[in-house]
Coordinates of C-alpha atoms and ligand atoms in Angstrom, one line a residue:
X1 CA 0.0 0.0 0.0
X2 CA 1.3 3.5 -0.8
X3 CA -0.2 6.5 0.9
X4 CA 0.1 9.9 -0.8
X5 CA -1.3 13.1 0.7
X6 CA -2.6 16.1 -1.4
X7 CA -5.0 18.9 -1.0
X8 CA -8.6 17.9 -0.3
X9 CA -10.4 19.8 -3.1
X10 CA -13.8 18.2 -3.4
X11 CA -15.5 16.1 -0.7
X12 CA -16.5 12.5 -0.8
X13 CA -14.9 9.1 -0.9
X14 CA -14.2 6.9 -3.9
X15 CA -13.0 3.3 -4.1
X16 CA -12.1 2.1 -7.6
X17 CA -9.5 1.6 -10.3
X18 CA -7.2 4.2 -11.8
X19 CA -7.0 5.6 -15.3
X20 CA -4.0 7.8 -16.1
X21 CA -4.4 10.7 -18.5
X22 CA -1.0 11.4 -19.8
X23 CA -0.5 14.9 -21.2
X24 CA -1.3 14.5 -24.9
X25 CA 0.8 16.9 -26.8
X26 CA -0.2 16.3 -30.3
X27 CA 2.7 17.1 -32.5
X28 CA 2.1 16.6 -36.1
X29 CA 5.2 15.9 -38.1
X30 CA 4.6 17.8 -41.4
X31 CA 6.2 15.8 -44.2
X32 CA 6.3 16.5 -47.9
X33 CA 5.7 13.2 -49.6
X34 CA 6.8 12.1 -53.0
X35 CA 4.4 11.1 -55.8
X36 CA 4.7 7.4 -55.2
X37 CA 3.8 7.8 -51.5
X38 CA 0.5 9.4 -52.3
X39 CA -1.4 6.2 -52.5
X40 CA 0.0 5.0 -49.2
X41 CA -1.1 8.2 -47.4
X42 CA -4.6 8.0 -49.0
X43 CA -4.9 4.5 -47.7
X44 CA -3.9 5.6 -44.2
X45 CA -6.4 8.4 -44.5
X46 CA -9.3 6.1 -45.4
X47 CA -8.5 3.5 -42.8
X48 CA -8.4 6.3 -40.1
X49 CA -11.7 7.7 -41.4
X50 CA -13.3 4.2 -41.1
X51 CA -11.9 3.7 -37.6
X52 CA -13.2 7.2 -36.6
X53 CA -16.7 6.4 -38.0
X54 CA -16.7 3.1 -36.1
X55 CA -15.8 4.7 -32.8
X56 CA -18.3 7.5 -33.3
X57 CA -21.1 5.0 -34.1
X58 CA -20.2 3.1 -30.9
X59 CA -20.2 6.3 -28.8
X60 CA -23.5 7.3 -30.3
X61 CA -25.2 4.1 -29.4
X62 CA -23.7 4.0 -25.9
X63 CA -24.7 7.6 -25.2
X64 CA -28.2 7.1 -26.5
X65 CA -28.6 4.1 -24.2
X66 CA -27.3 5.7 -21.1
X67 CA -28.1 9.4 -21.5
X68 CA -30.8 9.6 -24.1
X69 CA -31.1 10.3 -27.9
X70 CA -30.6 14.0 -27.5
X71 CA -27.2 13.8 -25.9
X72 CA -26.2 11.2 -28.5
X73 CA -27.0 13.5 -31.4
X74 CA -23.7 15.3 -31.0
X75 CA -22.0 12.1 -32.3
X76 CA -24.6 11.8 -35.1
X77 CA -23.6 15.3 -36.2
X78 CA -19.9 14.2 -36.1
X79 CA -20.7 11.2 -38.2
X80 CA -22.4 13.4 -40.8
X81 CA -19.3 15.5 -41.1
X82 CA -17.3 12.3 -42.1
X83 CA -19.9 11.6 -44.7
X84 CA -19.9 15.1 -46.1
X85 CA -19.3 15.2 -49.9
X86 CA -17.0 18.2 -49.6
X87 CA -14.9 17.2 -46.6
X88 CA -13.4 13.9 -47.7
X89 CA -12.3 15.1 -51.2
X90 CA -10.7 18.1 -49.4
X91 CA -8.5 15.8 -47.4
X92 CA -7.7 13.8 -50.4
X93 CA -6.8 16.8 -52.5
X94 CA -4.5 18.1 -49.8
X95 CA -2.5 14.9 -49.9
X96 CA -2.6 14.6 -53.7
X97 CA -2.0 18.3 -54.7
X98 CA 0.1 19.6 -51.8
X99 CA 1.9 16.3 -51.3
X100 CA 1.3 16.3 -47.6
X101 CA 1.3 13.4 -45.2
X102 CA -2.3 12.4 -44.1
X103 CA -2.2 13.8 -40.5
X104 CA -0.9 17.2 -41.7
X105 CA -3.4 17.2 -44.6
X106 CA -6.4 16.5 -42.2
X107 CA -5.2 19.1 -39.7
X108 CA -4.8 21.8 -42.4
X109 CA -8.3 21.2 -43.9
X110 CA -9.9 21.1 -40.5
X111 CA -8.2 24.3 -39.4
X112 CA -9.4 26.0 -42.5
X113 CA -13.0 25.0 -42.1
X114 CA -13.0 25.6 -38.4
X115 CA -11.7 29.1 -38.9
X116 CA -14.3 29.8 -41.6
X117 CA -17.2 28.6 -39.4
X118 CA -16.1 30.1 -36.2
X119 CA -16.0 33.6 -37.9
X120 CA -19.7 33.3 -38.7
X121 CA -22.3 35.4 -36.9
X122 CA -24.8 32.5 -36.7
X123 CA -24.4 30.6 -33.5
X124 CA -25.5 27.3 -35.0
X125 CA -22.9 27.5 -37.8
X126 CA -20.2 28.6 -35.4
X127 CA -20.9 25.4 -33.3
X128 CA -20.4 23.4 -36.5
X129 CA -16.9 24.9 -36.6
X130 CA -16.0 23.3 -33.3
X131 CA -17.6 20.0 -34.3
X132 CA -15.4 19.9 -37.4
X133 CA -12.4 20.5 -35.2
X134 CA -13.4 17.7 -32.8
X135 CA -13.9 15.2 -35.6
X136 CA -10.7 16.3 -37.3
X137 CA -8.7 15.8 -34.1
X138 CA -10.2 12.4 -33.7
X139 CA -9.0 11.4 -37.1
X140 CA -5.6 13.0 -36.5
X141 CA -5.2 11.1 -33.2
X142 CA -6.0 7.8 -34.9
X143 CA -3.4 8.6 -37.6
X144 CA -0.8 9.4 -34.9
X145 CA -1.8 6.5 -32.7
X146 CA -2.7 8.7 -29.7
X147 CA -5.3 7.3 -27.4
X148 CA -8.4 9.3 -26.5
X149 CA -9.1 9.1 -22.8
X150 CA -12.8 9.9 -23.0
X151 CA -13.4 6.8 -25.2
X152 CA -11.8 4.6 -22.5
X153 CA -14.4 5.5 -19.8
X154 CA -16.2 2.2 -20.0
X155 CA -16.3 1.5 -16.3
X156 CA -16.2 3.6 -13.2
X157 CA -12.7 4.9 -12.7
X158 CA -10.5 7.4 -10.8
X159 CA -8.8 9.8 -13.2
X160 CA -5.2 10.8 -12.6
X161 CA -3.8 13.7 -14.6
X162 CA -1.2 16.5 -14.4
X163 CA -3.9 19.0 -14.4
X164 CA -7.4 19.1 -16.0
X165 CA -8.8 22.2 -17.7
X166 CA -12.3 23.2 -16.8
X167 CA -13.4 21.9 -20.3
X168 CA -11.7 18.5 -19.7
X169 CA -13.6 18.3 -16.4
X170 CA -16.9 19.2 -18.0
X171 CA -16.5 16.6 -20.7
X172 CA -16.2 13.6 -18.4
X173 CA -19.2 11.5 -17.9
X174 CA -19.9 12.1 -14.2
X175 CA -21.5 8.6 -13.9
X176 CA -18.2 7.0 -14.8
X177 CA -15.7 9.3 -13.0
X178 CA -15.5 8.3 -9.4
X179 CA -12.8 10.9 -8.5
X180 CA -10.1 13.2 -9.9
X181 CA -6.5 13.3 -8.8
X182 CA -4.1 15.9 -10.1
X183 CA -0.5 16.7 -9.8
X184 CA -1.1 20.5 -9.9
X185 CA -3.8 22.7 -8.5
X186 CA -5.0 23.9 -5.1
X187 CA -8.4 24.1 -3.4
X188 CA -9.3 27.3 -5.1
X189 CA -7.9 26.6 -8.5
X190 CA -10.7 26.5 -11.1
X191 CA -10.3 22.7 -11.7
X192 CA -11.1 22.1 -8.0
X193 CA -14.1 24.5 -8.2
X194 CA -15.4 22.6 -11.3
X195 CA -15.0 19.2 -9.5
X196 CA -17.0 20.5 -6.6
X197 CA -19.8 21.8 -8.8
X198 CA -20.0 18.4 -10.4
X199 CA -20.1 16.7 -7.0
X200 CA -17.0 14.5 -7.7
X201 CA -14.5 13.9 -5.0
X202 CA -11.0 15.3 -5.8
X203 CA -7.6 15.6 -4.4
X204 CA -5.2 18.0 -6.1
X205 CA -1.6 19.3 -5.7
X206 CA -0.3 15.7 -5.3
X207 CA 3.1 16.6 -6.9
X208 CA 5.1 15.0 -9.8
X209 CA 5.7 11.7 -8.1
X210 CA 2.0 10.9 -8.6
X211 CA 2.2 11.1 -12.3
X212 CA 5.5 9.4 -12.7
X213 CA 4.4 6.4 -10.6
X214 CA 0.8 6.1 -11.6
X215 CA -0.4 3.3 -13.8
X216 CA -3.7 2.2 -15.2
X217 CA -6.0 -0.2 -13.4
X218 CA -4.6 -0.1 -9.9
X219 CA -6.9 -0.3 -6.9
X220 CA -7.2 3.0 -5.2
X221 CA -9.0 4.8 -2.4
X222 CA -9.5 8.6 -2.7
X223 CA -10.5 10.5 0.4
X224 CA -11.7 13.9 -0.8
X225 CA -12.3 15.0 2.8
X226 CA -8.8 14.6 4.1
X227 CA -6.7 14.6 0.9
X228 CA -5.4 11.1 1.5
X229 CA -5.0 8.7 -1.5
X230 CA -4.1 5.0 -1.0
X231 CA -2.7 3.1 -3.9
X232 CA -3.2 -0.7 -3.6
X233 CA -4.7 -0.4 -0.1
X234 CA -4.3 -3.3 2.4
X235 CA -7.4 -5.2 3.5
X236 CA -7.9 -3.3 6.8
X237 CA -7.7 0.1 5.1
X238 CA -10.1 -1.1 2.4
X239 CA -12.5 -2.3 5.1
X240 CA -12.2 1.0 7.0
X241 CA -13.0 3.0 3.8
X242 CA -15.9 0.8 2.8
X243 CA -17.4 1.7 6.1
X244 CA -16.6 5.4 5.7
X245 CA -18.2 5.3 2.2
X246 CA -21.3 3.8 3.6
X247 CA -21.4 6.4 6.4
X248 CA -20.9 9.2 3.8
X249 CA -23.8 7.9 1.8
X250 CA -26.0 7.7 4.9
X251 CA -25.1 11.3 5.7
X252 CA -26.1 12.3 2.2
X253 CA -29.4 10.6 2.7
X254 CA -30.0 12.3 6.1
X255 CA -29.2 15.7 4.6
X256 CA -31.9 15.3 2.0
X257 CA -34.4 16.5 4.6
X258 CA -33.0 20.0 4.2
X259 CA -33.6 20.0 0.4
X260 CA -37.0 21.8 0.6
X261 CA -36.4 23.6 3.9
X262 CA -35.6 27.3 4.0
X263 CA -32.2 27.8 5.6
X264 CA -32.8 29.0 9.2
X265 CA -30.9 29.2 12.4
X266 CA -32.0 27.4 15.6
X267 CA -33.9 30.5 16.7
X268 CA -35.7 30.8 13.4
X269 CA -33.6 33.6 11.8
X270 CA -33.7 33.2 8.0
X271 CA -30.3 33.1 6.3
X272 CA -29.8 32.6 2.5
X273 CA -27.9 29.6 1.3
X274 CA -27.2 29.8 -2.4
X275 CA -25.0 28.2 -5.0
X276 CA -22.0 29.1 -7.2
X277 CA -22.2 28.3 -10.9
X278 CA -20.0 28.4 -14.0
X279 CA -22.4 27.3 -16.7
X280 CA -26.1 26.4 -17.0
X281 CA -25.4 22.7 -16.3
X282 CA -24.7 23.7 -12.7
X283 CA -28.2 25.0 -12.1
X284 CA -29.8 21.5 -11.7
X285 CA -27.4 20.4 -8.9
X286 CA -27.9 23.7 -7.1
X287 CA -31.7 23.3 -7.1
X288 CA -31.5 19.6 -6.3
X289 CA -29.3 20.4 -3.3
X290 CA -31.8 22.9 -2.0
X291 CA -30.0 26.1 -3.2
X292 CA -32.1 29.2 -2.7
X293 CA -30.6 31.0 -5.7
X294 CA -27.2 31.7 -7.3
X295 CA -24.8 33.9 -5.3
X296 CA -22.1 33.8 -8.0
X297 CA -22.4 33.1 -11.7
X298 CA -18.8 33.0 -12.9
X299 CA -19.4 34.2 -16.5
X300 CA -15.8 33.8 -17.5
X301 CA -16.5 30.2 -18.4
X302 CA -18.6 31.4 -21.3
X303 CA -15.5 33.1 -22.7
X304 CA -13.1 30.1 -22.2
X305 CA -12.2 27.2 -24.6
X306 CA -13.2 29.0 -27.7
X307 CA -11.6 31.2 -30.4
X308 CA -13.3 34.5 -30.0
X309 CA -15.5 36.5 -27.6
X310 CA -19.1 35.2 -27.1
X311 CA -21.6 37.5 -28.8
X312 CA -24.3 39.5 -26.9
X313 CA -26.9 37.2 -28.3
X314 CA -25.2 34.0 -27.1
X315 CA -24.8 35.5 -23.7
X316 CA -28.3 36.7 -23.6
X317 CA -29.6 33.2 -24.2
X318 CA -27.5 31.8 -21.3
X319 CA -28.5 34.5 -18.8
X320 CA -32.1 34.2 -19.9
X321 CA -32.0 30.4 -19.3
X322 CA -30.4 30.9 -15.9
X323 CA -33.1 33.5 -15.0
X324 CA -36.0 31.3 -16.1
X325 CA -34.7 28.2 -14.5
X326 CA -34.3 29.9 -11.2
X327 CA -37.7 31.6 -11.4
X328 CA -38.0 34.3 -8.6
X329 CA -34.8 33.1 -6.9
X330 CA -32.0 35.6 -7.2
X331 CA -29.1 35.0 -9.7
X332 CA -26.1 37.2 -9.2
X333 CA -24.2 37.5 -12.5
X334 CA -20.6 38.5 -12.0
X335 CA -19.2 40.4 -15.0
X336 CA -16.2 39.0 -16.7
X337 CA -13.3 38.1 -14.4
X338 CA -10.5 37.0 -16.7
X339 CA -6.8 37.2 -16.0
X340 CA -4.9 35.6 -13.1
X341 CA -5.3 31.8 -13.7
X342 CA -8.0 32.3 -16.3
X343 CA -6.4 33.2 -19.6
X344 CA -8.3 33.9 -22.8
X345 CA -5.6 33.2 -25.5
X346 CA -7.6 34.9 -28.2
X347 CA -7.5 38.2 -26.5
X348 CA -3.7 38.2 -26.9
X349 CA -2.9 40.0 -23.7
X350 CA 0.8 40.6 -23.1
X351 CA 2.5 38.1 -20.7
X352 CA 2.8 39.5 -17.2
X353 CA 5.2 38.9 -14.3
X354 CA 2.4 38.8 -11.7
X355 CA -0.9 38.0 -13.5
X356 CA -2.9 38.0 -10.3
X357 CA -1.8 41.6 -9.6
X358 CA -2.1 42.6 -13.2
X359 CA -4.5 43.3 -16.0
X360 CA -7.5 41.3 -14.9
X361 CA -11.3 41.5 -14.3
X362 CA -12.8 44.9 -14.0
X363 CA -9.5 46.5 -15.1
X364 CA -9.9 44.8 -18.5
X365 CA -13.7 45.6 -18.7
X366 CA -13.3 49.3 -17.9
X367 CA -10.8 49.6 -20.7
X368 CA -12.6 47.5 -23.3
X369 CA -16.1 48.7 -24.0
X370 CA -16.3 46.2 -26.8
X371 CA -16.1 43.4 -24.2
X372 CA -18.0 45.0 -21.3
X373 CA -21.0 46.6 -23.0
X374 CA -22.2 43.5 -24.9
X375 CA -22.1 41.6 -21.6
X376 CA -24.0 44.3 -19.7
X377 CA -26.6 44.5 -22.6
X378 CA -27.1 40.8 -22.5
X379 CA -27.5 40.7 -18.7
X380 CA -29.9 43.7 -18.7
X381 CA -32.0 42.2 -21.6
X382 CA -32.2 38.9 -19.7
X383 CA -33.2 40.6 -16.5
X384 CA -36.9 40.8 -17.6
X385 CA -37.1 37.0 -17.3
X386 CA -36.3 36.5 -13.6
X387 CA -34.4 37.9 -10.7
X388 CA -31.0 38.9 -12.0
X389 CA -28.5 41.1 -10.2
X390 CA -25.2 42.4 -11.5
X391 CA -21.9 42.1 -9.6
X392 CA -18.5 43.6 -10.4
X393 CA -15.3 41.7 -9.5
X394 CA -12.0 43.0 -8.2
X395 CA -13.0 46.5 -7.3
X396 CA -10.1 48.2 -5.5
X397 CA -11.3 51.8 -5.5
X398 CA -14.4 54.0 -5.5
X399 CA -13.4 55.4 -8.9
X400 CA -13.5 51.9 -10.5
X401 CA -16.9 51.3 -9.0
X402 CA -18.3 54.7 -10.2
X403 CA -16.9 54.1 -13.7
X404 CA -18.4 50.7 -14.0
X405 CA -21.8 52.0 -12.8
X406 CA -21.6 54.8 -15.4
X407 CA -21.2 52.3 -18.1
X408 CA -24.2 50.4 -16.8
X409 CA -26.2 53.7 -17.0
X410 CA -24.9 54.2 -20.6
X411 CA -26.0 50.8 -21.6
X412 CA -29.5 51.2 -20.0
X413 CA -29.9 54.4 -22.0
X414 CA -29.0 52.7 -25.2
X415 CA -31.4 49.9 -24.5
X416 CA -34.2 52.4 -23.7
X417 CA -33.6 54.2 -27.0
X418 CA -33.8 50.9 -28.8
X419 CA -37.1 50.2 -27.0
X420 CA -35.7 47.0 -25.4
X421 CA -37.3 45.7 -22.2
X422 CA -35.2 45.2 -19.0
X423 CA -35.4 45.6 -15.3
X424 CA -34.6 49.3 -14.7
X425 CA -34.1 48.8 -11.0
X426 CA -31.7 45.8 -11.3
X427 CA -29.6 45.5 -8.1
X428 CA -25.9 46.3 -8.6
X429 CA -23.4 44.8 -6.2
X430 CA -19.6 44.3 -6.0
X431 CA -17.2 41.7 -4.7
X432 CA -15.0 42.5 -1.7
X433 CA -11.8 40.6 -2.6
X434 CA -9.1 43.2 -2.2
X435 CA -8.0 44.5 1.2
X436 CA -8.2 48.1 -0.1
X437 CA -12.0 47.6 -0.7
X438 CA -12.4 46.5 2.9
X439 CA -10.7 49.6 4.2
X440 CA -13.1 51.8 2.2
X441 CA -16.1 49.5 2.5
X442 CA -18.1 52.4 4.2
X443 CA -17.7 54.6 1.0
X444 CA -18.3 51.7 -1.3
X445 CA -21.4 50.5 0.6
X446 CA -23.1 53.9 -0.2
X447 CA -22.9 53.1 -3.9
X448 CA -24.1 49.5 -4.2
X449 CA -27.1 47.3 -3.2
X450 CA -24.9 44.5 -1.8
X451 CA -21.5 43.1 -1.2
X452 CA -20.2 39.6 -1.7
X453 CA -16.9 38.6 -0.1
X454 CA -14.6 36.7 -2.4
X455 CA -12.4 35.0 0.2
X456 CA -10.3 33.1 -2.5
X457 CA -8.8 36.3 -3.7
X458 CA -9.2 38.2 -0.4
X459 CA -7.0 35.7 1.4
X460 CA -4.5 35.7 -1.5
X461 CA -4.1 39.5 -1.4
X462 CA -4.1 39.8 2.4
X463 CA -1.6 37.1 3.2
X464 CA 0.3 37.5 0.0
X465 CA -0.1 33.9 -0.9
X466 CA -0.7 32.7 -4.5
X467 CA -4.0 30.7 -4.4
X468 CA -2.7 28.3 -7.1
X469 CA 0.7 27.4 -5.6
X470 CA 0.4 24.1 -3.9
X471 CA 3.8 24.6 -2.1
X472 CA 2.3 27.3 0.1
X473 CA -1.3 26.1 0.1
X474 CA -1.6 25.7 3.9
X475 CA -1.0 29.4 4.1
X476 CA -4.1 30.2 2.0
X477 CA -6.5 29.9 4.9
X478 CA -9.6 31.8 6.0
X479 CA -8.7 31.1 9.6
X480 CA -5.9 33.8 9.6
X481 CA -7.0 36.4 12.2
X482 CA -6.4 39.2 9.6
X483 CA -8.9 37.5 7.2
X484 CA -11.4 37.1 10.0
X485 CA -11.1 40.7 11.0
X486 CA -11.5 41.9 7.3
X487 CA -14.7 39.8 7.0
X488 CA -16.1 41.4 10.2
X489 CA -15.1 44.9 9.1
X490 CA -16.8 44.5 5.7
X491 CA -20.1 43.3 7.3
X492 CA -20.1 46.1 9.8
X493 CA -19.5 48.8 7.2
X494 CA -22.2 47.3 5.0
X495 CA -24.8 47.0 7.7
X496 CA -24.2 50.5 8.8
X497 CA -25.2 51.6 5.3
X498 CA -28.2 49.3 5.3
X499 CA -27.0 46.8 2.6
X500 CA -26.6 43.1 2.9
X501 CA -23.4 41.0 2.6
X502 CA -22.9 37.6 1.0
X503 CA -19.8 35.4 0.7
X504 CA -19.1 33.5 -2.5
X505 CA -15.5 32.5 -1.9
X506 CA -14.9 28.9 -0.8
X507 CA -14.8 29.8 2.9
X508 CA -18.6 30.3 2.8
X509 CA -19.0 26.5 2.5
X510 CA -16.3 25.7 5.2
X511 CA -18.3 23.8 7.8
X512 CA -16.1 24.8 10.7
X513 CA -16.2 28.5 9.9
X514 CA -20.0 28.8 9.6
X515 CA -20.6 29.7 13.3
X516 CA -18.1 32.5 13.0
X517 CA -19.7 33.9 9.8
X518 CA -23.1 33.7 11.3
X519 CA -21.9 35.4 14.5
X520 CA -20.4 38.4 12.6
X521 CA -23.7 38.8 10.7
X522 CA -23.2 37.3 7.2
X523 CA -26.5 37.4 5.4
X524 CA -25.9 35.1 2.5
X525 CA -23.7 32.0 2.0
X526 CA -22.9 31.0 -1.6
X527 CA -21.0 27.8 -2.3
X528 CA -20.6 24.7 -4.5
X529 CA -23.8 22.7 -4.7
X530 CA -22.3 19.8 -2.8
X531 CA -21.9 21.9 0.4
X532 CA -25.4 23.5 0.5
X533 CA -27.3 20.8 2.4
X534 CA -24.6 20.4 5.1
X535 CA -24.5 24.2 5.5
X536 CA -28.2 24.3 6.1
X537 CA -27.9 21.6 8.7
X538 CA -25.1 23.4 10.6
X539 CA -27.0 26.7 10.5
X540 CA -30.0 24.9 12.0
X541 CA -28.0 23.9 15.1
X542 CA -26.9 27.4 16.1
X543 CA -28.8 30.4 17.5
X544 CA -27.6 33.9 16.5
X545 CA -26.7 34.6 20.2
X546 CA -24.6 31.5 20.6
X547 CA -22.8 32.3 17.3
X548 CA -22.1 35.9 18.3
X549 CA -20.5 34.8 21.6
X550 CA -18.3 32.3 19.8
X551 CA -17.3 34.9 17.2
X552 CA -16.1 37.2 19.9
X553 CA -14.0 34.5 21.4
X554 CA -12.6 33.6 18.0
X555 CA -11.6 37.2 17.3
X556 CA -9.3 37.0 20.4
X557 CA -7.3 34.1 19.0
X558 CA -3.9 35.1 17.6
X559 CA -3.1 32.5 14.9
X560 CA -4.8 30.5 12.2
X561 CA -3.8 27.2 14.0
X562 CA -5.4 28.5 17.2
X563 CA -8.5 29.4 15.3
X564 CA -8.7 26.1 13.5
X565 CA -8.3 24.1 16.7
X566 CA -10.9 26.2 18.5
X567 CA -13.4 25.9 15.7
X568 CA -13.1 22.1 15.8
X569 CA -13.9 22.1 19.6
X570 CA -17.2 24.0 19.1
X571 CA -18.4 21.9 16.2
X572 CA -22.0 20.6 17.0
Ligands
PEP1 C1 -13.1 34.7 -4.9 O1 -12.1 35.3 -5.2 O2 -13.3 34.4 -3.7 C2 -14.2 34.4 -5.8 C3 -15.4 33.9 -5.4 O3 -13.9 34.6 -7.2 P1 -13.0 33.6 -8.1 O4 -12.7 32.4 -7.2 O5 -13.7 33.3 -9.3 O6 -11.8 34.5 -8.3
MG2 MG1 -12.0 36.3 -7.1

């Protein structure tokens, strides 16, 4: 048995077999072929096309059986591309006329079509561009003999990878993936956040040894609560974890009673418990877990894994869907927060020494009307279909807030002139995630309808600890007395001005911290769907008075370790 310890990034326990996702750098060797090699390359092309068709047909059938015809249609569309009367001759001509090897020929043709389609205004046609790319890469991988991991997901497995991008994570079939393990990452890296929103246990930041030693098909236990990973566990550990898994499942069952209950403290005070989302697929788990709204919609995911900015129309559809699905429950849409660990390659921003301290979030939007205005127009237009609110990220000064609000006013005026419908009284809030904003929270509170504390960044900027660096991950903690004081200061300043305060950083779902947050008066807790029910249960065990008394004691403690130990002693 080998025990490896990483960062517990998404709760839950998994017992299963491993599947290692090696980094697939697809390097195509471009070769100019001679006339007498043409037939050989054409033959390779046709055999790869046949293999691609066969695997797509299989995927289509499997998906239809397990997830329904609608989900399977994506593979139907891919198959049609391989039968298209223009596409195949284009591959062949590239080999024959340009004397290129098959892999390079396919790649060139696919790139050309994908660029042509993705430049189109029509969303449907643009989508076809990415389908062509997907199909093309499937054929190229076959030609190069590179395995496609998503095709290997036949049984339930634990995926091991260097790192997983949010789009990798989103593509996995959540019925098959028991857990994620990654070499890189931290609790607040976006891969970890995605795993939590999918409800899949994850341990990240396991270091390079993991990837070097890992092999397929090894028995493994993943403890997403403690960060422990056991390779080839011995019998007693296996028994212990089988019990823990059963207990975990029983707890999940017990928590179901909170699904339809409004979040309340023991003395009956109502508190809001809401979910964080990155795309519309996250809405169902939030509702299923009893979420009372959305406290943070990270819209940057709409901008990622594509070749150009999403249009106003595309965004409008997504925000409208979120508004409609949530009905009268609030949905707080955060305006674009790129930069830091969220890069948009197509925007071609210059490389920076310190991306987290650089050109990111509202700083980009205030300079780029062409990005900010279409997003604001889309949110405002969608606001007539539900209870949407706007929230600005990374505000560090009153000037930034005023400027952002002025742009909202401009956009409202434009929409009115065009005769478009929208909620003219839409609430506008801002994130508190930079210490400078806390220090002037009294000024800022006069200008907005609400605050939401982003502890992931607030901790990073307060303790000067990179949130993505696993080497210093233990330092990135909400238990640091400075962070606890900043949270209290923010809430006091806001309440003095009569506005409410939420928290949408990961600390809001930290089960030990909840009594403190309640005690200092937090009004709304926004978290990954998986933590909602547990949070409701914990809140139901505390009266406001008890929580206030504990908060006072906690504020006397001088170190994060003292705070952490104390919080564990008061757990109910
Ligand atoms: C935060 O910083 O706490 C936050 C919620 O925003 P993000 O994690 O997307 O930076
Ligand atoms: Mg942030």
